[in-house]
PDB file of C-alpha atoms in Angstrom:
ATOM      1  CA  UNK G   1      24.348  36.021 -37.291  1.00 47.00           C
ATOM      2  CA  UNK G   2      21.330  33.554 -37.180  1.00 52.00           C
ATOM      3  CA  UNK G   3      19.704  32.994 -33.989  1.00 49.00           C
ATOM      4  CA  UNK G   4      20.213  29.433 -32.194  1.00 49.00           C
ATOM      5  CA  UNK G   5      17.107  27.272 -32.605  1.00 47.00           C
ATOM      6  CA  UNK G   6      14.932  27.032 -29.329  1.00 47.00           C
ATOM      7  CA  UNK G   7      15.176  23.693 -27.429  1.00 48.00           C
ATOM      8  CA  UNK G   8      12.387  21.671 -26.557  1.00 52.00           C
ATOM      9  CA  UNK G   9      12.149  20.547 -22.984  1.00 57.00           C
ATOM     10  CA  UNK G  10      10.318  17.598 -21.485  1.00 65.00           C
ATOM     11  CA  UNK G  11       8.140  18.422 -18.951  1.00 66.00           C
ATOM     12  CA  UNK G  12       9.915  15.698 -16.654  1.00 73.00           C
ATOM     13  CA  UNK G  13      13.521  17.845 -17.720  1.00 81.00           C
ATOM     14  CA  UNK G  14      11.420  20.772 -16.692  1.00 80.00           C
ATOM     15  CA  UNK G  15      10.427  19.104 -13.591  1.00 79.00           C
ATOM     16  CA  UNK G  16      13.597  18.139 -12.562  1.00 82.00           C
ATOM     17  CA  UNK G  17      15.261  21.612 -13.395  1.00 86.00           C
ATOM     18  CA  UNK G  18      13.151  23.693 -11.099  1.00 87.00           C
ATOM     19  CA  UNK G  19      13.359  21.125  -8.212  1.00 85.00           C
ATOM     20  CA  UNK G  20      17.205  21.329  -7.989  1.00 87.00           C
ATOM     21  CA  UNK G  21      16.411  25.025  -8.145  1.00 88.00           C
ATOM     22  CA  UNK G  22      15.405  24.585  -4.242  1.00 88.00           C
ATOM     23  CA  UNK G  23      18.071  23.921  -1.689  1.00 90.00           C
ATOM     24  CA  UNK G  24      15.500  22.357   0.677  1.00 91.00           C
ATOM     25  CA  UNK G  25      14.529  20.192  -1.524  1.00 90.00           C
ATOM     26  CA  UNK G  26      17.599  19.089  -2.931  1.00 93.00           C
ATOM     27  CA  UNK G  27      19.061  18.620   1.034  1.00 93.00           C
ATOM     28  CA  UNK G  28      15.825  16.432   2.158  1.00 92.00           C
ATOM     29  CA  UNK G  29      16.814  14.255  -0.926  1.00 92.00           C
ATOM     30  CA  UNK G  30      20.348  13.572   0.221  1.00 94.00           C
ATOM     31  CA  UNK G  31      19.266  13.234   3.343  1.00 93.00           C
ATOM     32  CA  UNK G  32      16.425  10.670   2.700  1.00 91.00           C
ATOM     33  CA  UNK G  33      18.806   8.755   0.706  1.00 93.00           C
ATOM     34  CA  UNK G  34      21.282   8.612   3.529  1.00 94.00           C
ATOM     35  CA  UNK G  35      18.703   7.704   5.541  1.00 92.00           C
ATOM     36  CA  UNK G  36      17.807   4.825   3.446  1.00 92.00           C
ATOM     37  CA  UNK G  37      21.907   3.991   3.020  1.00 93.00           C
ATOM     38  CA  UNK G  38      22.027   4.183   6.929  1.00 92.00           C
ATOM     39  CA  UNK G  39      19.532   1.732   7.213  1.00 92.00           C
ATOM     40  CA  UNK G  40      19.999  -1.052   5.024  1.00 92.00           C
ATOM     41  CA  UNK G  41      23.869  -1.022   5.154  1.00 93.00           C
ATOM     42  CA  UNK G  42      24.199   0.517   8.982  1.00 91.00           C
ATOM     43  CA  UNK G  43      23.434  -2.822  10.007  1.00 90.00           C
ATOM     44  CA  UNK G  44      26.288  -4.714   8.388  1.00 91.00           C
ATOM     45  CA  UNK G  45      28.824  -2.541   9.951  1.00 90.00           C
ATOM     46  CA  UNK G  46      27.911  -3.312  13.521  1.00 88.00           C
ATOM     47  CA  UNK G  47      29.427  -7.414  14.975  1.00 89.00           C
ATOM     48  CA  UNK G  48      25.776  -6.827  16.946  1.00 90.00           C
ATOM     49  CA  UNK G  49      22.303  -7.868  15.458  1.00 90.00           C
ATOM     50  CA  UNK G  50      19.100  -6.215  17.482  1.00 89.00           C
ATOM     51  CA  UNK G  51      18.232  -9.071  18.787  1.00 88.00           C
ATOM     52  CA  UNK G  52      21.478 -10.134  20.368  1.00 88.00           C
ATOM     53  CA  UNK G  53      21.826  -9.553  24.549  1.00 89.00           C
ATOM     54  CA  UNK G  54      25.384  -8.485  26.068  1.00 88.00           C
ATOM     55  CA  UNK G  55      25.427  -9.980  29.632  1.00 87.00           C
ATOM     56  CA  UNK G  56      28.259  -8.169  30.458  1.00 87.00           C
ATOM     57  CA  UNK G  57      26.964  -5.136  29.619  1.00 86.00           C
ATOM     58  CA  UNK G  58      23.403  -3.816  30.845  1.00 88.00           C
ATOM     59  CA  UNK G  59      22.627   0.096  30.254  1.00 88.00           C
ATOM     60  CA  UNK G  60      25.891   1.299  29.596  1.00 90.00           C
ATOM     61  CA  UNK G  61      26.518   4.446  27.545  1.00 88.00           C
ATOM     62  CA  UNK G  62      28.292   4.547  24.018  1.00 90.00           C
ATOM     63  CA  UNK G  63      31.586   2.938  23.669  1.00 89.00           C
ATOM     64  CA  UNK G  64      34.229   1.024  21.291  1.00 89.00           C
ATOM     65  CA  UNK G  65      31.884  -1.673  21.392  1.00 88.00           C
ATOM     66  CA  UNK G  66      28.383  -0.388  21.743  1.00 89.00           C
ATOM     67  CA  UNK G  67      28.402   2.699  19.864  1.00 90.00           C
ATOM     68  CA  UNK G  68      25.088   4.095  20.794  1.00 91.00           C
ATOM     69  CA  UNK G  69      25.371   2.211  24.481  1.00 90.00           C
ATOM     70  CA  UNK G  70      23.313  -1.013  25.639  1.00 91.00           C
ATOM     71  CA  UNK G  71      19.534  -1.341  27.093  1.00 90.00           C
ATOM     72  CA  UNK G  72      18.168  -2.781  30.240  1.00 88.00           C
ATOM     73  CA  UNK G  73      18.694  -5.515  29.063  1.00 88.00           C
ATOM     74  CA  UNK G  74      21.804  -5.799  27.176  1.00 88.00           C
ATOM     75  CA  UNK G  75      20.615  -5.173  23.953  1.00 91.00           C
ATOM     76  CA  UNK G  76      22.748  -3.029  21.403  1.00 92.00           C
ATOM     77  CA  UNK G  77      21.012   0.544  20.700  1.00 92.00           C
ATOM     78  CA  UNK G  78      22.633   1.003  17.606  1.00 93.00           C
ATOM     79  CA  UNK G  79      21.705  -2.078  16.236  1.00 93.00           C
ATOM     80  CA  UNK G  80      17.903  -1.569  17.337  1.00 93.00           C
ATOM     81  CA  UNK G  81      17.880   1.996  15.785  1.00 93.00           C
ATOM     82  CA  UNK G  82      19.483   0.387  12.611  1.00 94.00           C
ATOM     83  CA  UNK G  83      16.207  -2.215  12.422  1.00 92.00           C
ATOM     84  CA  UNK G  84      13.897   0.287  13.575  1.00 91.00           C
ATOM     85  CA  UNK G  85      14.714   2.989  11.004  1.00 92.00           C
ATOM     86  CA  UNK G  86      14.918   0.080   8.490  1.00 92.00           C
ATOM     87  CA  UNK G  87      10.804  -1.271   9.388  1.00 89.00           C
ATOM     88  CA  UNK G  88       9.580   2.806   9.785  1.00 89.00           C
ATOM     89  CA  UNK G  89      11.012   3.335   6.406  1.00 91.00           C
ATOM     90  CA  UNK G  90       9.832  -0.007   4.793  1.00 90.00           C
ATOM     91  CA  UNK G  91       6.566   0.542   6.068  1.00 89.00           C
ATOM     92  CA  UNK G  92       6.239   4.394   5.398  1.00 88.00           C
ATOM     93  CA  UNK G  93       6.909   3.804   2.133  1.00 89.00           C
ATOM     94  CA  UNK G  94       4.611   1.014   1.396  1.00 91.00           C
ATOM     95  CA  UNK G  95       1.840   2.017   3.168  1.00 90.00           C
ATOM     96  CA  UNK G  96       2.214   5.881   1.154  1.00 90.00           C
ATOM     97  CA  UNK G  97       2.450   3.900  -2.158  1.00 90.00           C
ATOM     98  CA  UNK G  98      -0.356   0.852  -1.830  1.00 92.00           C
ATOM     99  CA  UNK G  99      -2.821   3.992  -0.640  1.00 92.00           C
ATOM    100  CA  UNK G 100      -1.895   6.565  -3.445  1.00 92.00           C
ATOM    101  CA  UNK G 101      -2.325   3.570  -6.001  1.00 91.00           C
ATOM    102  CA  UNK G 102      -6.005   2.690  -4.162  1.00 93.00           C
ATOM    103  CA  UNK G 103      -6.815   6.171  -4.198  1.00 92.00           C
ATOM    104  CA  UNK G 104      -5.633   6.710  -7.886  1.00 92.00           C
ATOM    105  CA  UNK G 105      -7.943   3.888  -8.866  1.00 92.00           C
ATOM    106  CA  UNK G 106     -10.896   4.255  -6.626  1.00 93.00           C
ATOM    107  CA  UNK G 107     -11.014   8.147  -7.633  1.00 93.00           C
ATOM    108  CA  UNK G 108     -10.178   7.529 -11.337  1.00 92.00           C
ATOM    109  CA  UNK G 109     -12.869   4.832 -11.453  1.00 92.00           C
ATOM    110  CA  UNK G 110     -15.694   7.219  -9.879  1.00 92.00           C
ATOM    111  CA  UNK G 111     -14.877   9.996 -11.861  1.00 91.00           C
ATOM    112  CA  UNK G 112     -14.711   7.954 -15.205  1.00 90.00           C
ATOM    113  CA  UNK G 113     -18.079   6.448 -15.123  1.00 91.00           C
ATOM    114  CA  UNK G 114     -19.863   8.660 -13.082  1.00 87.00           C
ATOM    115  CA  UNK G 115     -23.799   7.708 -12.077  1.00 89.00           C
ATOM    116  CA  UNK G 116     -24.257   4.885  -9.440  1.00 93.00           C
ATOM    117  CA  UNK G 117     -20.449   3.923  -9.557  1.00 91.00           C
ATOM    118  CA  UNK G 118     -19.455   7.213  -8.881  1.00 91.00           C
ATOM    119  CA  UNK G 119     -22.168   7.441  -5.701  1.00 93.00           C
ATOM    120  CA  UNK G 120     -21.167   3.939  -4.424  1.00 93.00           C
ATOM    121  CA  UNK G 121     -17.699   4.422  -4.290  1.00 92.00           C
ATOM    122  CA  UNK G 122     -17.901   8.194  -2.914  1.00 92.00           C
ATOM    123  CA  UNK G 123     -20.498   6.883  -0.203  1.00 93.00           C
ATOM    124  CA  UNK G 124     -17.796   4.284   0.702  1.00 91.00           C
ATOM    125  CA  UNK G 125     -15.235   7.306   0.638  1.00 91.00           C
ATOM    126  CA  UNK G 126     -17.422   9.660   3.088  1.00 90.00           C
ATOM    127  CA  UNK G 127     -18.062   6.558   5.647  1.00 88.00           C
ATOM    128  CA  UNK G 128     -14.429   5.828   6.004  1.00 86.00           C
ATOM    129  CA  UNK G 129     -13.651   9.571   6.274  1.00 86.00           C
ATOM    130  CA  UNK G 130     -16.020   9.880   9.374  1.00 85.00           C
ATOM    131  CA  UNK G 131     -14.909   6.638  11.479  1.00 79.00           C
ATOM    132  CA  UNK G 132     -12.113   7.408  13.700  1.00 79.00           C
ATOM    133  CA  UNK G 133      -9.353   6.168  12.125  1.00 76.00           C
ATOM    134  CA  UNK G 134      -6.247   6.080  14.841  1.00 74.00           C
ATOM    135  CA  UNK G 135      -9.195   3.857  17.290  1.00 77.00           C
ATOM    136  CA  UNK G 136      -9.766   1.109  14.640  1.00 79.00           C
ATOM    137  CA  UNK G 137      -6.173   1.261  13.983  1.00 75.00           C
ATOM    138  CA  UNK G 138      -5.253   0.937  17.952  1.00 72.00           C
ATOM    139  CA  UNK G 139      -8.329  -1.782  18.201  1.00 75.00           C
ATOM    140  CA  UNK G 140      -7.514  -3.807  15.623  1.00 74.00           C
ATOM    141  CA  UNK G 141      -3.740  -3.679  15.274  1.00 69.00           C
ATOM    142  CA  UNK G 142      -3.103  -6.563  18.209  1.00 68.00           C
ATOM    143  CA  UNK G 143      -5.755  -8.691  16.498  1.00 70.00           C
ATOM    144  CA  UNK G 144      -2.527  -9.179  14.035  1.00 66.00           C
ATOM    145  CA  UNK G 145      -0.094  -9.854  16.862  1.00 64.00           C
ATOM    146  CA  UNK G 146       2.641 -12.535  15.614  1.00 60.00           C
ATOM    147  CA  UNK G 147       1.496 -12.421  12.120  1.00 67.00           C
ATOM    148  CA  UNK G 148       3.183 -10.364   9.841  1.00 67.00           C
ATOM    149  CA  UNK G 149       3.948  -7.041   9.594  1.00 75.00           C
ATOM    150  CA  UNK G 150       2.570  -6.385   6.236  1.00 80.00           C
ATOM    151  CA  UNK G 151      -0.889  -6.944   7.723  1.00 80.00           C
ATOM    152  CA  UNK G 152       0.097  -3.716   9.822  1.00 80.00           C
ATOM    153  CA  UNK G 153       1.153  -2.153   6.604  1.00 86.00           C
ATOM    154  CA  UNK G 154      -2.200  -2.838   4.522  1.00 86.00           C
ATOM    155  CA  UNK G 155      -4.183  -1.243   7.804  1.00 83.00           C
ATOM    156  CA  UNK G 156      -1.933   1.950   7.680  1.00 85.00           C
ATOM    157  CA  UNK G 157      -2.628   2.392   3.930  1.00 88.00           C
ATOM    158  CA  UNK G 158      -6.497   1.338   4.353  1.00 86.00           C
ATOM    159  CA  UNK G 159      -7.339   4.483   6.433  1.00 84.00           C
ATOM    160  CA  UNK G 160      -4.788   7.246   4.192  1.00 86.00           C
ATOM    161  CA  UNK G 161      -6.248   7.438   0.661  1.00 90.00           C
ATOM    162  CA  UNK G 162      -9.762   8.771   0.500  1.00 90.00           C
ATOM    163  CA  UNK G 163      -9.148  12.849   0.777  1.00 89.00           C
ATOM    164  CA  UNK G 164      -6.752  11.789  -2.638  1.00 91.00           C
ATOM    165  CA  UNK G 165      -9.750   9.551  -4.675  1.00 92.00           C
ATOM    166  CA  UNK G 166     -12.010  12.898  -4.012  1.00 92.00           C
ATOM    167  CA  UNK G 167      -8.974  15.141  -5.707  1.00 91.00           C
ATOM    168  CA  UNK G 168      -8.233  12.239  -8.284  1.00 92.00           C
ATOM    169  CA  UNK G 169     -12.291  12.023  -9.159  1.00 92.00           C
ATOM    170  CA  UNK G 170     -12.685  16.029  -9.734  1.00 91.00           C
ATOM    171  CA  UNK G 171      -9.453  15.494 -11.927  1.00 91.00           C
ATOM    172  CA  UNK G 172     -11.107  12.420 -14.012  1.00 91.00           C
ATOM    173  CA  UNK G 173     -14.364  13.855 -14.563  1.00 90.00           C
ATOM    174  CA  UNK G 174     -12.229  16.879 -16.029  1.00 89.00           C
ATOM    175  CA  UNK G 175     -10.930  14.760 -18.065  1.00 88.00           C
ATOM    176  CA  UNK G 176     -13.007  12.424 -19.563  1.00 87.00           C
ATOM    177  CA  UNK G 177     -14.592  15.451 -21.530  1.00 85.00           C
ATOM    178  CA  UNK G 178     -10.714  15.675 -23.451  1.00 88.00           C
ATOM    179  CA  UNK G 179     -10.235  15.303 -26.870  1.00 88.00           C
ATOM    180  CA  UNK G 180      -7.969  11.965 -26.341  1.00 86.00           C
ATOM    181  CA  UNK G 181     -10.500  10.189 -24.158  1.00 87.00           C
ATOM    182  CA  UNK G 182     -13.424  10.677 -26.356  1.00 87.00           C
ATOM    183  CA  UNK G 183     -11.118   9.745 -29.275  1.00 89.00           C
ATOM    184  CA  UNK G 184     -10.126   6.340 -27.285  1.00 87.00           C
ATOM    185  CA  UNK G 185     -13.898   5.778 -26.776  1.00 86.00           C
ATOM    186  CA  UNK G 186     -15.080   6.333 -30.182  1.00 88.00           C
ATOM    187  CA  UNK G 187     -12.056   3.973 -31.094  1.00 89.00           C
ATOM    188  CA  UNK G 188     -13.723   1.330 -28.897  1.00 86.00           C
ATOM    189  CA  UNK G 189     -11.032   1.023 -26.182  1.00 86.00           C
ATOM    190  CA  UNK G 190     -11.955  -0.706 -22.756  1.00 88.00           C
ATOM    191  CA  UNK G 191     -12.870   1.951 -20.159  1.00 87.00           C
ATOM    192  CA  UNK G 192     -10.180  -0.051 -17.677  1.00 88.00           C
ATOM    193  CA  UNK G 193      -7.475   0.741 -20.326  1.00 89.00           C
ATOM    194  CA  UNK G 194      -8.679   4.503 -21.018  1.00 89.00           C
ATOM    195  CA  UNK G 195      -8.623   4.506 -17.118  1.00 89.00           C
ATOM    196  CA  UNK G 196      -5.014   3.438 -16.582  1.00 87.00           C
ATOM    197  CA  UNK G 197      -3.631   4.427 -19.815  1.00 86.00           C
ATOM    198  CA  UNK G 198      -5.279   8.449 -20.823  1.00 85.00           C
ATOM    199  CA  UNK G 199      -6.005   9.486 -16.956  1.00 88.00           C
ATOM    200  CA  UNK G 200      -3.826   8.248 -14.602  1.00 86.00           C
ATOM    201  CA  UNK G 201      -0.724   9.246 -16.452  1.00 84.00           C
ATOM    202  CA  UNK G 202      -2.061  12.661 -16.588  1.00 84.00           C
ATOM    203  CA  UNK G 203      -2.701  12.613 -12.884  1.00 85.00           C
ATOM    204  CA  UNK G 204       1.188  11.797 -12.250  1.00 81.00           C
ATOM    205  CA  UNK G 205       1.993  14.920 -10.773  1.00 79.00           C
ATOM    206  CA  UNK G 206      -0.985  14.717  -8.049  1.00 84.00           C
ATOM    207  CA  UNK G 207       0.044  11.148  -7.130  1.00 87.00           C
ATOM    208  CA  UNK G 208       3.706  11.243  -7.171  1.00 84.00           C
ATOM    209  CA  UNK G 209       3.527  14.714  -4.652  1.00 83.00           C
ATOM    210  CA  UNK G 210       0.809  12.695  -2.593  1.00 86.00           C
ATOM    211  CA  UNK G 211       2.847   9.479  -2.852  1.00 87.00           C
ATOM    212  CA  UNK G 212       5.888  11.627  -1.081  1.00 85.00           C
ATOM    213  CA  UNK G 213       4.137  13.253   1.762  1.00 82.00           C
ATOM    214  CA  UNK G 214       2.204   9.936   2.876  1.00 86.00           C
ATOM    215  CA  UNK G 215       6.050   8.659   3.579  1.00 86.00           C
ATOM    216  CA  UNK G 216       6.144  10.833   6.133  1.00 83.00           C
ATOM    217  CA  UNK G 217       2.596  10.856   7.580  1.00 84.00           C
ATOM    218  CA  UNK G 218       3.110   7.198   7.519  1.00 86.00           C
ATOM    219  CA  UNK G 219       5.873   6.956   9.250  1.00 86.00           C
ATOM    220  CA  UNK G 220       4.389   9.281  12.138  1.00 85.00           C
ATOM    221  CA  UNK G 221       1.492   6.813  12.151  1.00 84.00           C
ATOM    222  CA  UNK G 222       3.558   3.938  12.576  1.00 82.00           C
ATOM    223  CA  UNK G 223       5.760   5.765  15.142  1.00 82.00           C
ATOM    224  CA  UNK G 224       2.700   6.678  17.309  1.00 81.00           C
ATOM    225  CA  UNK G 225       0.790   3.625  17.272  1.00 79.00           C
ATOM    226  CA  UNK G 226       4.022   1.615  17.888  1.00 79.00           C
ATOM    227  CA  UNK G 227       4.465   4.282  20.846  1.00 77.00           C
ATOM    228  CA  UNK G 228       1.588   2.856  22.323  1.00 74.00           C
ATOM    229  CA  UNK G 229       1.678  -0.520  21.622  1.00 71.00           C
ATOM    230  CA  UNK G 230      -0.521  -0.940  19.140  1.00 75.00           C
ATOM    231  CA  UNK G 231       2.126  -0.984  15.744  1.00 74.00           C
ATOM    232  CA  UNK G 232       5.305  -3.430  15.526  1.00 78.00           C
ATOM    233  CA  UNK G 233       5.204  -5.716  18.004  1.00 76.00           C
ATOM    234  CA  UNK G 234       8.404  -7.427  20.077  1.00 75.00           C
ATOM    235  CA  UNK G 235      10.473  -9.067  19.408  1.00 78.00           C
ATOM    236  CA  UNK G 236      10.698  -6.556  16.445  1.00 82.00           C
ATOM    237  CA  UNK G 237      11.542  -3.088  16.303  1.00 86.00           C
ATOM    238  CA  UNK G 238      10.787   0.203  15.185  1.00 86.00           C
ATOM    239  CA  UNK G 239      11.842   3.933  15.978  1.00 87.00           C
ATOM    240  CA  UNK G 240       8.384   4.077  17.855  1.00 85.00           C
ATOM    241  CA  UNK G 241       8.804   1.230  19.844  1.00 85.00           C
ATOM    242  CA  UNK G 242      12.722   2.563  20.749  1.00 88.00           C
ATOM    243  CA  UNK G 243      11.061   6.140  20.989  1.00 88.00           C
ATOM    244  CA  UNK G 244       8.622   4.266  23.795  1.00 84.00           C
ATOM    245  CA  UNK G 245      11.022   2.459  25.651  1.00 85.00           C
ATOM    246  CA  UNK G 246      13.496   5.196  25.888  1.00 86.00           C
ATOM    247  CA  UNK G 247      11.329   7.975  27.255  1.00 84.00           C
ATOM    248  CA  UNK G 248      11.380   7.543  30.778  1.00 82.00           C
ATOM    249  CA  UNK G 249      14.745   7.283  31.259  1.00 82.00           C
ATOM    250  CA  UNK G 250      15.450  10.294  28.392  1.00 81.00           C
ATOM    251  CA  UNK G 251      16.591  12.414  31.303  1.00 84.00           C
ATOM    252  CA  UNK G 252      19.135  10.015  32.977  1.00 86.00           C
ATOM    253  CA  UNK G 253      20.096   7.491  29.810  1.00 89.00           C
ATOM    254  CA  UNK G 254      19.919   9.687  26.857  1.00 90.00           C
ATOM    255  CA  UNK G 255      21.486   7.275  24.544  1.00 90.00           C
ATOM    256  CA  UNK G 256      18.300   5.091  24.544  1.00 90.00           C
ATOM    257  CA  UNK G 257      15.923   7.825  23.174  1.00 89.00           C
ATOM    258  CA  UNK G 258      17.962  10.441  21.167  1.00 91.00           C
ATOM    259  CA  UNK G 259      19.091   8.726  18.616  1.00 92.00           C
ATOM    260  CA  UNK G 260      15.824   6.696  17.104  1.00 91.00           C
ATOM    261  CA  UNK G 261      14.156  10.236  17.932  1.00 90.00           C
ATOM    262  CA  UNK G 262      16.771  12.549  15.887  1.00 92.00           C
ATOM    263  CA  UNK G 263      16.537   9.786  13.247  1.00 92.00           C
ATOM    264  CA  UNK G 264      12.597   9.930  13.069  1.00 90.00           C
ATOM    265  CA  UNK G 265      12.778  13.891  12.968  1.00 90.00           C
ATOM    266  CA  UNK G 266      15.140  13.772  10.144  1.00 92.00           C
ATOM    267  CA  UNK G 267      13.723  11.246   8.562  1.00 90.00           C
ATOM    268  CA  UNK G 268       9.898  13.378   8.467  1.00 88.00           C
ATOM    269  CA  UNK G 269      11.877  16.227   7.587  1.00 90.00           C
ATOM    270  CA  UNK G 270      13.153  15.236   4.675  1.00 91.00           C
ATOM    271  CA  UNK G 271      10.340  13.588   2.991  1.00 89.00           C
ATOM    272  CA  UNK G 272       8.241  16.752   4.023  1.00 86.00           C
ATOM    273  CA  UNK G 273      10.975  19.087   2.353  1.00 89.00           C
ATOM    274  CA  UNK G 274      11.477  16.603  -0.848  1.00 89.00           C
ATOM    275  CA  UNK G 275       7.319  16.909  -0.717  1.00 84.00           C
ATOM    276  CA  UNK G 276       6.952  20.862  -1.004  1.00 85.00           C
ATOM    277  CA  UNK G 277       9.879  20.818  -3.627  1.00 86.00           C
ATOM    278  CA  UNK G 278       8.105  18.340  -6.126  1.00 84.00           C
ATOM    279  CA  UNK G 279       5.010  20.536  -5.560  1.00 80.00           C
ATOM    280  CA  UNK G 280       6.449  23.424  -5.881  1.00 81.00           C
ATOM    281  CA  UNK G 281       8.408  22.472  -9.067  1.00 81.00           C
ATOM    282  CA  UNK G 282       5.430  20.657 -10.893  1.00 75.00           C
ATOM    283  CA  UNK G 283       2.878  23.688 -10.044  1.00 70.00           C
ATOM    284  CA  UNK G 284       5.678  25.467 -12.261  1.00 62.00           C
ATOM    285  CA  UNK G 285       5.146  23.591 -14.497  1.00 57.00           C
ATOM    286  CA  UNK G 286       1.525  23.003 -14.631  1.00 54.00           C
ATOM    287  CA  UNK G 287      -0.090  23.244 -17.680  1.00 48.00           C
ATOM    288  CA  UNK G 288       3.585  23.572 -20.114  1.00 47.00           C
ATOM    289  CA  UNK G 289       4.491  20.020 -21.749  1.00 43.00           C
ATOM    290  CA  UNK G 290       7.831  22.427 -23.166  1.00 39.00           C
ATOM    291  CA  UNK G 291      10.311  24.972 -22.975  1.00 41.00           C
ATOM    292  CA  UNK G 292      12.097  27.240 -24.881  1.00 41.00           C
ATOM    293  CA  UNK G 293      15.755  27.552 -23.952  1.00 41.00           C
ATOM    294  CA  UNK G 294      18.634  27.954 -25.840  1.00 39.00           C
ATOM    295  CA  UNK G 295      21.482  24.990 -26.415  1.00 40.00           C
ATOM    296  CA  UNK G 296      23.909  26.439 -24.020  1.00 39.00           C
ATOM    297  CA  UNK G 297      21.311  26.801 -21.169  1.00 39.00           C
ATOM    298  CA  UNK G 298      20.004  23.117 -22.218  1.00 36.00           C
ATOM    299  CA  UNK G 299      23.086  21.607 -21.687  1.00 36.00           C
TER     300      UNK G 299
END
């Protein structure tokens, strides 16, 4: 009886195989896609918008018509917790993905042409790593109040990528002594286009895992500077700004605080577990571009 032919796996197939492997993983995905679901179709199936007042109804508790109850002022919580989860999201996400794409090209940049670019760009790296981030972010966030919110998003993102470049640069200079970059140089191939065509696709793995925790570190951020007034301002709304004006009355009006804050822990959770299992499943993987299986286990 002849013996069935191995299978070749991807390493994407392989990826994807040993990440569904971990039930943490796997839950933190379904629950950061409900999450997402919840937030950008939760809104629709509420008559209420967030920034609609009931005069007839000032801090009562959940009912028929205000499922998660009514503010001080009349405002519908589940409508706010709707936006809020909607603008921590939104700007979790692209705040973790404009600073693992600035530190993917500021590290891949040093580490590719080494010399005075690389000592520029590092010294710029070090001095950012030593100012204190959270008080420029607290000092200058109401310089942008009633502009928009993507100014917020760029400062978020402007303070999260350097400890990244420094791993992304020790990766490039690695790499630049390969057999396909020096190939691409000898072939006479723009050092932009060896930079985001040889060694950023073969940093995918670092920047996808990074991309995935900054969601969450983001979104804490956000959360804590919006806590203190210094993130979204009103008349918008995010689960830091509910988290803030719920908290002193937590004890006696629960309905105005435990929601946005079950939604934020989830939320974290998630991304943190759907984090780990990418790590976890590409470390696996590290260093194997195949895999030897046969058809029946393929399948």
């Amino acid at each position: 009886m002849t013996a069935p032919e191995p299978v070749t796996l991807g390493r994407g197939r392989i990826v994807l195989r040993r990440f569904l492997r971990r039930k943490l993983a796997v839950a933190g995905l379904v629950i950061l896609v409900l999450m997402f679901a919840l937030a950008f179709i939760g809104p629709y199936l509420s008559s209420w918008n967030y920034k609609d007042q009931d005069y007839n109804n000032f801090l009562t508790g959940p009912s028929a018509t205000h499922w998660f109850g009514t503010t001080q002022i009349g405002s519908d919580v589940y409508a706010q917790t709707m936006r809020g989860l909607q603008k921590s999201l939104i700007i979790g996400l692209l705040a973790a993905v404009l600073s693992t794409g600035v530190a993917g090209i500021v590290g891949a940049t040093a580490g590719y042409f080494g010399g005075w670019t690389d000592r520029v760009l590092m010294w710029f790296v070090d001095l950012l790593l030593v100012l204190p981030s959270f008080l420029i972010l607290a000092i200058t966030s109401p310089l942008f109040h009633g502009r928009t919110w993507l100014l917020f998003v760029i400062l978020l993102a402007a303070f999260n990528w350097m400890v990244t470049a420094r791993m992304v640069r020790g990766l490039a200079r690695s790499l630049r002594e390969r057999e396909f970059v020096t190939a691409a140089e000898v072939m006479g191939v723009h050092p932009l286009r060896i930079i985001t065509r040889h060694l950023l696709p073969n940093m995918a793995s670092l920047l996808i895992i990074d991309a995935t925790l900054n969601v969450g570190g983001t979104i804490i951020a956000e959360t804590s500077l919006s806590y203190f007034g210094f993130g979204v301002q009103p008349p918008d709304v995010s689960l830091g700004t509910i988290i803030a004006d719920g908290t002193d009355s937590a004890l006696n009006y629960p309905w105005l605080f435990y929601p946005a804050g079950v939604l934020l822990i989830l939320t974290v959770m998630a991304v943190a577990f759907v984090g780990d299992g990418l790590r976890d499943a590409m470390d696996d993987a590290a260093g194997t571009a195949s895999s030897t299986s046969t058809p029946g286990d393929a399948a």
